[in-house]
Short mmCIF file of C-alpha atoms in Angstrom, two decimals:
data_model
loop_
_atom_site.label_atom_id
_atom_site.label_comp_id
_atom_site.label_asym_id
_atom_site.label_seq_id
_atom_site.Cartn_x
_atom_site.Cartn_y
_atom_site.Cartn_z
CA MET A 1 28.98 -11.28 -4.16
CA LYS A 2 26.93 -11.41 -7.36
CA HIS A 3 23.17 -11.26 -7.04
CA ASP A 4 20.85 -12.25 -9.88
CA MET A 5 17.67 -10.22 -10.16
CA PRO A 6 14.42 -12.20 -10.47
CA ARG A 7 12.63 -12.25 -13.82
CA PHE A 8 9.85 -9.89 -12.84
CA ASN A 9 8.43 -9.93 -16.37
CA THR A 10 7.19 -13.49 -15.79
CA ALA A 11 5.16 -12.58 -12.68
CA ARG A 12 1.39 -12.11 -12.83
CA VAL A 13 0.31 -10.10 -9.79
CA LEU A 14 -3.08 -9.19 -8.34
CA VAL A 15 -3.02 -6.14 -6.04
CA LEU A 16 -6.03 -5.65 -3.76
CA GLY A 17 -6.40 -2.74 -1.40
CA ASP A 18 -7.21 0.87 -0.75
CA ILE A 19 -6.99 2.88 -3.97
CA MET A 20 -6.22 6.59 -3.60
CA LEU A 21 -5.34 9.63 -5.65
CA ASP A 22 -2.38 11.79 -4.64
CA ARG A 23 -2.90 15.33 -5.96
CA TYR A 24 -0.30 18.13 -5.77
CA TRP A 25 -0.89 21.87 -6.19
CA THR A 26 2.45 23.60 -6.66
CA GLY A 27 3.41 27.26 -7.04
CA PRO A 28 5.22 30.25 -5.51
CA ALA A 29 4.21 31.84 -2.23
CA SER A 30 5.50 35.41 -2.09
CA ARG A 31 3.01 37.10 0.22
CA ILE A 32 0.85 36.62 3.31
CA SER A 33 -2.91 36.69 3.03
CA PRO A 34 -4.59 39.88 4.38
CA GLU A 35 -7.42 37.65 5.64
CA ALA A 36 -5.32 35.44 7.92
CA PRO A 37 -1.61 34.92 8.72
CA VAL A 38 -1.14 32.23 6.07
CA PRO A 39 0.90 32.21 2.82
CA VAL A 40 -0.89 32.76 -0.47
CA VAL A 41 0.16 30.13 -3.04
CA ARG A 42 -0.33 30.98 -6.70
CA VAL A 43 -0.98 27.53 -8.13
CA GLU A 44 0.96 27.02 -11.36
CA GLN A 45 0.98 23.26 -11.63
CA ILE A 46 -1.47 20.48 -10.74
CA THR A 47 -0.10 16.94 -10.67
CA ASP A 48 -2.03 13.71 -10.09
CA ARG A 49 -0.41 10.40 -9.13
CA PRO A 50 -1.81 7.02 -8.07
CA GLY A 51 -1.58 6.53 -4.31
CA GLY A 52 -2.13 3.68 -1.89
CA ALA A 53 -2.65 0.35 -3.62
CA GLY A 54 -2.55 2.24 -6.93
CA ASN A 55 1.05 3.21 -6.27
CA VAL A 56 1.89 -0.41 -5.44
CA ALA A 57 0.41 -1.57 -8.74
CA LEU A 58 2.28 1.16 -10.60
CA ASN A 59 5.59 0.04 -9.09
CA VAL A 60 4.89 -3.61 -9.90
CA ALA A 61 4.17 -2.65 -13.51
CA ALA A 62 7.41 -0.65 -13.61
CA LEU A 63 9.29 -3.86 -12.76
CA GLY A 64 7.85 -5.38 -15.93
CA SER A 65 5.26 -7.63 -14.28
CA LYS A 66 1.72 -8.13 -15.48
CA VAL A 67 -0.47 -6.57 -12.80
CA ARG A 68 -4.19 -6.30 -12.08
CA LEU A 69 -5.50 -3.79 -9.50
CA ALA A 70 -8.82 -4.24 -7.72
CA GLY A 71 -10.54 -2.23 -5.02
CA TYR A 72 -13.14 0.44 -4.41
CA THR A 73 -13.35 4.01 -5.65
CA GLY A 74 -16.04 6.63 -5.82
CA ASP A 75 -17.97 7.14 -9.03
CA ASP A 76 -16.23 10.44 -9.71
CA GLU A 77 -13.64 12.37 -11.73
CA MET A 78 -10.81 11.22 -9.46
CA ALA A 79 -11.53 7.56 -10.20
CA GLY A 80 -11.48 8.31 -13.92
CA SER A 81 -8.15 10.10 -13.61
CA LEU A 82 -6.68 7.16 -11.68
CA GLN A 83 -7.88 4.62 -14.21
CA ASP A 84 -6.47 6.60 -17.12
CA MET A 85 -3.04 6.93 -15.48
CA LEU A 86 -2.82 3.31 -14.41
CA THR A 87 -4.10 1.87 -17.67
CA GLY A 88 -1.55 3.99 -19.51
CA ALA A 89 1.18 2.41 -17.35
CA GLY A 90 0.05 -1.10 -18.21
CA VAL A 91 -2.09 -1.83 -15.13
CA ASP A 92 -5.32 -3.81 -15.65
CA CYS A 93 -7.85 -1.88 -13.53
CA ALA A 94 -10.77 -3.77 -12.01
CA PHE A 95 -12.28 -0.93 -9.97
CA THR A 96 -15.64 -1.19 -8.25
CA ARG A 97 -17.11 2.31 -8.26
CA LEU A 98 -19.41 2.98 -5.33
CA PRO A 99 -22.22 5.45 -6.13
CA GLY A 100 -22.44 8.28 -3.62
CA SER A 101 -18.89 7.66 -2.34
CA ALA A 102 -15.79 9.76 -2.94
CA THR A 103 -12.49 8.38 -4.15
CA THR A 104 -9.97 8.86 -1.36
CA THR A 105 -7.89 11.88 -2.42
CA LYS A 106 -4.95 13.46 -0.63
CA LEU A 107 -4.30 17.01 -1.81
CA ARG A 108 -0.93 18.55 -0.95
CA VAL A 109 -0.16 22.26 -1.40
CA ILE A 110 3.55 22.78 -2.08
CA SER A 111 5.71 25.88 -2.48
CA ARG A 112 9.50 26.04 -2.85
CA HIS A 113 9.73 22.28 -2.30
CA GLN A 114 7.97 22.64 1.05
CA GLN A 115 4.61 21.03 1.81
CA LEU A 116 2.43 23.72 3.38
CA LEU A 117 -0.85 21.86 3.78
CA ARG A 118 -2.52 18.52 3.14
CA LEU A 119 -6.26 18.11 2.64
CA ASP A 120 -7.81 14.61 2.80
CA PHE A 121 -11.05 13.83 0.99
CA GLU A 122 -12.31 10.42 2.08
CA GLN A 123 -15.14 8.44 3.57
CA PRO A 124 -14.83 7.55 7.27
CA SER A 125 -12.77 4.36 7.60
CA THR A 126 -15.45 2.89 9.86
CA ALA A 127 -17.77 2.72 6.83
CA ALA A 128 -16.19 -0.49 5.54
CA CYS A 129 -16.55 -1.39 1.87
CA PRO A 130 -18.31 -4.61 0.85
CA SER A 131 -16.09 -7.67 1.06
CA LEU A 132 -13.92 -8.39 -1.97
CA ALA A 133 -14.02 -12.12 -1.25
CA GLY A 134 -16.97 -12.75 -3.57
CA ASP A 135 -15.03 -11.43 -6.56
CA LEU A 136 -11.66 -12.92 -5.65
CA HIS A 137 -11.96 -16.24 -7.51
CA ALA A 138 -12.48 -14.43 -10.81
CA LEU A 139 -9.84 -11.79 -10.06
CA LEU A 140 -7.21 -14.44 -9.29
CA GLU A 141 -7.60 -16.14 -12.66
CA GLY A 142 -4.22 -16.08 -14.39
CA CYS A 143 -2.42 -14.60 -11.36
CA ASP A 144 0.59 -16.08 -9.55
CA VAL A 145 0.61 -13.94 -6.40
CA LEU A 146 -1.78 -11.78 -4.35
CA VAL A 147 -0.63 -8.51 -2.77
CA LEU A 148 -2.85 -6.97 -0.08
CA SER A 149 -2.10 -3.25 0.35
CA ASP A 150 -3.90 -2.09 3.49
CA TYR A 151 -4.27 1.62 4.32
CA ALA A 152 -7.20 1.15 6.73
CA LYS A 153 -9.71 2.80 4.38
CA GLY A 154 -12.13 -0.14 4.33
CA ALA A 155 -11.23 -2.32 1.33
CA LEU A 156 -9.36 -4.81 3.54
CA SER A 157 -11.46 -4.56 6.69
CA ASP A 158 -11.74 -8.38 6.70
CA PRO A 159 -8.66 -9.84 4.95
CA GLY A 160 -9.00 -13.34 6.45
CA PRO A 161 -11.31 -14.79 3.77
CA LEU A 162 -9.11 -13.29 1.01
CA ILE A 163 -6.01 -14.97 2.44
CA GLU A 164 -7.85 -18.26 2.85
CA ILE A 165 -9.14 -18.30 -0.73
CA ALA A 166 -5.71 -17.56 -2.18
CA ARG A 167 -3.90 -20.13 -0.03
CA GLU A 168 -6.48 -22.79 -0.99
CA ARG A 169 -5.35 -22.19 -4.57
CA ALA A 170 -1.65 -22.33 -3.57
CA ILE A 171 -1.23 -18.62 -4.41
CA PRO A 172 1.22 -16.75 -2.13
CA VAL A 173 -0.21 -13.77 -0.25
CA LEU A 174 2.03 -10.77 0.48
CA VAL A 175 0.60 -8.24 2.95
CA ASP A 176 1.58 -4.65 3.70
CA PRO A 177 -0.23 -4.39 7.06
CA LYS A 178 -1.92 -1.54 8.87
CA GLY A 179 -2.86 -1.08 12.50
CA SER A 180 -1.95 -3.03 15.62
CA ASP A 181 -4.02 -6.19 15.03
CA PHE A 182 -1.78 -8.38 12.87
CA GLY A 183 -3.97 -11.35 13.77
CA ARG A 184 -6.22 -10.21 10.93
CA TYR A 185 -3.54 -11.41 8.51
CA ARG A 186 -3.13 -14.90 9.96
CA GLY A 187 -1.99 -17.44 7.37
CA ALA A 188 -0.43 -14.95 4.96
CA THR A 189 2.77 -15.96 3.20
CA LEU A 190 4.69 -12.78 3.97
CA LEU A 191 4.04 -9.72 6.14
CA THR A 192 5.99 -6.49 5.47
CA PRO A 193 5.65 -4.12 8.46
CA ASN A 194 8.06 -1.29 9.08
CA LEU A 195 9.94 -1.41 12.38
CA GLN A 196 7.59 0.98 14.15
CA GLU A 197 4.55 -1.04 13.08
CA LEU A 198 6.22 -4.25 14.25
CA GLU A 199 7.15 -2.80 17.64
CA THR A 200 3.56 -1.63 18.13
CA VAL A 201 2.57 -5.29 17.99
CA VAL A 202 5.48 -7.16 19.61
CA GLY A 203 7.02 -4.47 21.84
CA SER A 204 10.28 -2.52 21.62
CA CYS A 205 13.21 -4.36 20.02
CA THR A 206 16.41 -2.96 21.54
CA SER A 207 18.81 -5.32 19.71
CA GLU A 208 19.09 -7.41 16.56
CA ALA A 209 18.68 -10.55 18.65
CA GLU A 210 15.47 -9.23 20.21
CA LEU A 211 14.10 -8.27 16.80
CA VAL A 212 14.80 -11.77 15.47
CA ALA A 213 13.31 -13.47 18.54
CA ARG A 214 10.14 -11.41 18.65
CA GLY A 215 9.71 -11.58 14.87
CA GLY A 216 10.11 -15.35 15.02
CA GLN A 217 7.44 -15.63 17.68
CA LEU A 218 5.09 -13.49 15.60
CA MET A 219 5.60 -15.78 12.60
CA ALA A 220 4.77 -18.80 14.74
CA ASP A 221 1.70 -17.16 16.27
CA LEU A 222 0.29 -16.08 12.89
CA ASP A 223 1.42 -19.08 10.81
CA LEU A 224 3.51 -16.90 8.46
CA ASP A 225 6.09 -18.22 6.00
CA ALA A 226 8.22 -15.08 6.28
CA LEU A 227 8.44 -11.62 7.85
CA LEU A 228 10.17 -8.71 6.09
CA VAL A 229 10.77 -5.73 8.39
CA THR A 230 11.64 -2.45 6.66
CA ARG A 231 13.94 -0.30 8.82
CA GLY A 232 14.47 3.04 7.07
CA GLU A 233 18.14 3.96 6.81
CA HIS A 234 19.05 0.59 8.41
CA GLY A 235 17.71 -1.38 5.46
CA MET A 236 15.54 -4.47 5.91
CA THR A 237 15.48 -7.67 7.91
CA LEU A 238 14.07 -10.89 6.42
CA LEU A 239 13.01 -13.63 8.83
CA ARG A 240 12.00 -17.17 7.83
CA PRO A 241 11.25 -20.09 10.15
CA GLY A 242 14.22 -22.39 10.53
CA GLN A 243 16.56 -20.18 8.50
CA GLU A 244 19.20 -17.65 9.45
CA GLU A 245 17.98 -14.05 9.44
CA LEU A 246 19.05 -11.82 6.55
CA HIS A 247 19.83 -8.16 7.29
#
C-alpha cells in the first residue's frame, strides 16, 4: 500500500509547554574516587540540546514546518543557550523569562555510553507559572495548529482556557498529556498518551478490544476528536469516534 506523506512545509505550528535544557557531560571513567565508592568521570565533552517542549518544536521544524515556541524560562545562561540553538534551527522563540527563576535543566553524566547520574535543576512544579492564556491570541496569529507539550513543570497547569481559545478560532489542539487527570484537557482535538499513561486513567487494557472500548469511552467523556496511543515496540493505535481503529 502506498502512503503519501503530508506536506509539512505548509503547516504553521504553535508549541506551548514546559521548556527545558538537556545537558550532557561525557568522558571516560577509569578509576574510583578515594573520597567515596563512586566513579570519577573526566569530562571531555559538554553537549546541550533542547528538551521538553523545546525538543517538540525542534522536531516540528525538522519536518519543514514553520514553528513558534512559547513558554517560561529563567532569566539565565541556560535560556540563552536554548534560544540560540532553537533559533538556529528555524524556531521562532517567544520565551517569557521569569526573573529569579531557573530554567529547568536536566544534567546527565555519561561514560562509555552509560548514564551514571542525572541532576535536575528546576523550580518546584507546585509553583505554577502565570497563565499563558492572556498571550495566546497574539501567539496564535498566523498559526494553523496548537500543540500543548505538558511535562508538569507549571506552564500548562491550567490548559482549559488555552484549549477553549484555540477551538473558538477553529484551530486544532494536539496535547501530549501528563499526570492522571485527563479531564484537564477536555475539548482538545487529539490526545497522545502512551499506553501506561492511558491505563493509569482508564484501567488496564488486556486486549485490543478493551483498549478500543476504553479509549472510545475516554473520547466521549472528554469530547475529543481523536486519541492516539503510543505503544512502544507495538507501534501506535489511533481511535476516532465512529471510525474503525487503526493499529
